[in-house]
Amino acid sequence: MVKILENKMIVPNICTITVFAPEIAGSVKAGQFAILRVDEDGERIPLTVSDWDAERGTITMVYVMVGKTTQKLATLTTNDTLATVVGPLGNPMEIDLFGKVICIGGCYGNASIYPIARALKEKGNRVTSIIEGRSSYMLYWQEKLKTVSDQLIVITRDGSQGKAGHIGNLKSILAAGTPPDRVIVNGCNYLMMRAAQETLPFKIKTIVSLNTLMIDGTGMCGVCRVTVNSSTKFACVDGPHFDAHEVDWDELAQRRKAYLSEEVQTLRSSMAQ
Amino acid sequence: MSLQITIDGRSLSVEKGQTLLQVARENGIDIPTLCDFPGLPSHGSCRMCVVEIEGRSNTPTACTTLAEDGMVVQTNSPIVQAQRIELLKLLLSEHTSSCLICTEKSHCDECMVTLRKAGVTTGCRSCSMDGACALQDLVERFGITEIGYPVRYRMLPVQKQDPFFDRDYNLCILCERCVRVCEENHFSSTLTLAGRGTDAIVSTAFGRTHIEAGCSFCGACVEVCPTGTLSEKTRKWDGKPEREVSTTCPLCSLGCQIDLLVKNDMVIGSLPAHASGSDMLCVKGRFGITELVNHPTRLGHPIAVNREGSLPVSWEQAIEAAAEKISSCAPGKYGMLISADCSNETLYVARKFVREAARSNHLRTSSTALYGDGLPVLQRLYGLAQPLSVLSEADIILCLGFDGTYAQSVVDVGLHRAKKHGAKLVTLNANEHSLSKAADEWLRPEPGEEADVIEMLVENTRMGEQQNRLSPIASQAQRVSDMLLKSRQAIILLGPAFLTHPDNLFLLKAVERLVAQTAAQLIILPDSANLAGAFRTGIITPATTAGLQDLEVLHLVGETVPPHLPDQPFILYQNIYPPRRDLPAGLILPAAAFTEEDGTFLDHAGRTRSIQRAVPAPGEALPSWQILCRIARKLGVAGFDYENAAQVRAEYETTGFTGADFAISVPGLLQPGLDVFQWVRREDHAYMGFPLGTLVAGFRRLYPE
Ligand code: SF4
Ligand code: SF4
Ligand code: FES
Ligand code: FES
């Protein structure tokens, strides 16, 4: 049983949850994730650990309500418990002195990119963070990101804050000024794939953190299979960070949809919540 | 008197009293609208329909402006177009509009599959109305690519605590279609506009839940909402239906006409069939059907059950085994129980099957127990039954045991409408119910004393005007009797609760006399969908030659397994859901639901209503009558070669039934302890023997066990 310290919707459909998990808080590194279960017989969902406090023993994760389990998770409040939280899982993000790094986050990635930017900054990199959302009211953690970035660029679909449009803006950002030595992207498949397309002509090393379906998160089930550079990898143990220019994006999108009808089936209920 | 006006250069002659919008619509001139909805009073709030009128400096709204002789109107001038665009942009600035103007929206459609399941809508791609939204249409029509105003999200919590539909007022455009449809067409005041200015929002009074606010869950508001604000819980992820199939709701005897919404060969929703004149449904037909017919437990394959366990078998094997059991059964040891939820075609074939294929007299339905002792009177009364539409002829309506809080709320609306047109409403009910407040007189006896009050009415109307009644209810009954005697046309409406009342024999006899004395028209509203069909086919008879004890084969068609079988017969279980308890030994034969077969019902007034096959049945499931035909053919019995439901119907319609074949009196049949029908609960809301609450999650909230 893991105690929830805080669980709330911060922007429409996106929630943060902070739980008491001292072991994870004491050892987690930027880019690692945890797998949690709402109840004993519940679905297992992988969430990136987006912030932690080793002293207080707490970890914070951000999730999007996109199905039965996440919607159920959202109904819990302070002092409720989760059945299990297992972590840290996956490899940490490679952190080194690269020079100039652009960190891009969309959706839950506004948060999951934060510890990565922080670690890079601590290493002495020049960090530009780009966050992206549908509208100004979909953005969050801007202040936190500012503290670990030399520059924060905001893109909104409707132009209500920062640049108008989508990740297509990346081209003009890359073209202006000195090109970065590395780009790191966290967000939906679409954002990561499109960012990779934009950096390819510039030949900039681009790392993405894949959010495949997962069950065990320890390399046993194979649900998280991805094709990278023509060979099969398990996102949970070989990743989740991969070279974006080597990922088979079409296959990834297909596999993401594999259980869509089952996922919808569980939501098809007239029950009051 | 007709007027002459000019719209967009066309000279039109117009009836006095028409609005400019009505005139334009009738003449094929397309004025954009948002808050207007056909059949609802004009509201004039969205200002999408502004027009220019020669000689006026302002731009009035076409939906609220009456045509006047000589008017010259422009519906499409640059001025009004510009106004509409600005107004729309303002609306969009308070809506989750980013997808509407996003440059990548076409890719997004393909890529963001998982977002469709979002718990809170943040844009069109995660909205239940994507593709059917009035805002999307207008943005397209006006070619809007930017909003130009500061955007705002209201950050209101999405209301999910009611069953059947969610409410996300972050998406609301305040057109108040929902408020108006609830108030005007459904005589309910569940919804209102709360707050002022920029904080104004549609809500229930005092922010109560819909259940607390007295909502009947008719779903009218959900249907008229032009945005994704009100969304059906079970249909959020399906998008637009591919086709619609008109059919009949089988969840009570009203026989409401519904349009099934179908996508990927699945029923994803049901709406009133407006084209057939049905303007509303109650919660059962509106929100119950998708979960009912798509229930994950639906049977798709025959299964053989014995002491060792259960084994899937082919239809061939199942039919052979069934035929084998029936043919080796001793005479009179086969019995069939069949639900009055079955179509006429199934009831008819079943009757023929029992007699000619199984050579037995034991054919019964659980309705026999449900309607108990009152059945013979009920059957007589059915000869007088009138359709609901006669309500409009009444000047007094006496409702006996009717409650339209949720189920049959359609009738409630009809009663309110009649009252609005001057009819007096009298209700007899021991408990709080949907007419408690609306009725002119509420006769409220102690529970169990309902029949006495009817008896008073019978006496009073027989004796003529009387004086001085002792008890309050007696003097009230006197008043009502006087009203009945003075009335031009009285209507007596018999609700489900009285039909299945423990005292129904007495009650119904009293009603029979009251009808005769007051020349009232009678409306009978049982919950069983095809009770009239069951009467006509002689399936329902008050008694039979024996109980169902000592059977070797018990054939259940659309009925559940009785819990205390006096012995252990072989059970042929034919239904759309698996049995609720284990069978000792038998065969499970998967049947089609009403959305998967053609057929007919007889409604509360004995009119034929048809059901249409809209989707394929799961797996190998077959219409019930076809299963019976296959067994009969296997038994080598002639006369079961129908190719389709129409052929069955043709034969059924030319056959006269008396019911007497099966009606031989053994009064002991319904005595406690003796009869397998003891398990029948007075459970009104059921389909094929299964209480709706066990199948439709939202029902458990409306009708807690
Ligand atoms: S469901 Fe019907 S009764 Fe309830 S608020 Fe909507 S229109 Fe009114
Ligand atoms: S909920 Fe829908 S119908 Fe009601 S005011 Fe808002 S947009 Fe209009
Ligand atoms: S999640 Fe099971 S192998 Fe990766
Ligand atoms: S349609 Fe006329 S003001 Fe809305």
CSV table of C-alpha atoms in Angstrom, one decimal, chain A residues 9-13 64-67 71 134-138 157-158 160 165-168 188 190 193-194 256-257 260 263-265 267-273, chain B residues 95-96 98-99 101-102 104 107 111-115 117-120 122-123 125-126 151 153 155 160-164 233-234 237-238 266 291 696-698 701:
chain,number,residue,atom,x,y,z
A,9,MET,CA,-5.9,18.0,-11.9
A,10,ILE,CA,-3.5,20.8,-12.7
A,11,VAL,CA,-4.7,21.6,-16.2
A,12,PRO,CA,-7.6,20.1,-18.1
A,13,ASN,CA,-7.2,16.3,-18.3
A,64,VAL,CA,-3.1,12.1,-18.6
A,65,MET,CA,-6.6,10.8,-18.2
A,66,VAL,CA,-7.0,8.6,-21.3
A,67,GLY,CA,-8.7,5.5,-20.0
A,71,GLN,CA,-9.7,8.1,-14.8
A,134,ARG,CA,-3.0,23.2,-27.2
A,135,SER,CA,-3.6,26.5,-25.5
A,136,SER,CA,-2.1,28.6,-22.7
A,137,TYR,CA,-4.4,26.9,-20.2
A,138,MET,CA,-2.9,23.5,-21.0
A,157,ARG,CA,-1.7,25.7,-31.1
A,158,ASP,CA,-4.0,28.7,-30.8
A,160,SER,CA,-2.6,32.2,-26.9
A,165,GLY,CA,1.3,26.5,-34.1
A,166,HIS,CA,2.8,23.1,-33.4
A,167,ILE,CA,6.2,21.4,-33.2
A,168,GLY,CA,6.7,22.5,-36.9
A,188,CYS,CA,3.0,11.9,-27.4
A,190,TYR,CA,3.2,12.4,-32.7
A,193,MET,CA,8.0,11.7,-34.4
A,194,ARG,CA,7.5,15.2,-35.8
A,256,ARG,CA,-0.2,1.6,-29.4
A,257,LYS,CA,-3.6,1.0,-30.9
A,260,LEU,CA,-8.0,0.2,-28.4
A,263,GLU,CA,-9.8,-0.2,-23.8
A,264,VAL,CA,-12.9,1.5,-25.0
A,265,GLN,CA,-15.1,-1.5,-24.0
A,267,LEU,CA,-15.3,2.7,-20.6
A,268,ARG,CA,-18.6,1.9,-22.2
A,269,SER,CA,-20.7,2.1,-19.0
A,270,SER,CA,-23.5,4.3,-17.9
A,271,MET,CA,-22.4,4.1,-14.3
A,272,ALA,CA,-22.3,7.2,-12.2
A,273,GLN,CA,-18.8,8.1,-11.0
B,95,HIS,CA,-14.3,27.0,-25.5
B,96,THR,CA,-11.6,24.3,-26.0
B,98,SER,CA,-7.5,25.0,-30.3
B,99,CYS,CA,-8.1,21.9,-32.6
B,101,ILE,CA,-7.7,26.3,-35.8
B,102,CYS,CA,-4.8,23.9,-35.5
B,104,GLU,CA,-1.9,20.0,-38.0
B,107,HIS,CA,-2.4,14.4,-39.0
B,111,CYS,CA,-2.2,9.9,-34.7
B,112,MET,CA,-3.9,10.8,-31.5
B,113,VAL,CA,-6.0,7.7,-31.3
B,114,THR,CA,-5.7,7.3,-27.5
B,115,LEU,CA,-6.8,10.9,-26.8
B,117,LYS,CA,-10.7,8.3,-24.5
B,118,ALA,CA,-9.8,11.4,-22.5
B,119,GLY,CA,-11.6,11.9,-19.2
B,120,VAL,CA,-11.9,15.7,-19.8
B,122,THR,CA,-9.4,19.6,-24.2
B,123,GLY,CA,-10.2,19.9,-27.9
B,125,ARG,CA,-10.2,15.3,-31.0
B,126,SER,CA,-11.1,14.2,-27.5
B,151,VAL,CA,-8.6,32.5,-24.3
B,153,TYR,CA,-10.8,27.8,-19.7
B,155,MET,CA,-11.7,25.0,-15.1
B,160,LYS,CA,-19.8,12.7,-13.7
B,161,GLN,CA,-21.7,11.7,-10.6
B,162,ASP,CA,-25.0,11.1,-12.3
B,163,PRO,CA,-25.7,8.0,-14.3
B,164,PHE,CA,-26.0,7.9,-18.1
B,233,LYS,CA,-21.3,8.1,-21.1
B,234,THR,CA,-21.5,5.0,-23.2
B,237,TRP,CA,-15.6,7.3,-28.0
B,238,ASP,CA,-17.6,6.2,-31.0
B,266,MET,CA,-22.6,-2.3,-33.4
B,291,GLU,CA,-25.4,-1.8,-22.7
B,696,VAL,CA,-27.2,-1.5,-17.3
B,697,ALA,CA,-24.9,0.0,-14.8
B,698,GLY,CA,-26.7,3.3,-14.5
B,701,ARG,CA,-28.6,4.2,-9.3
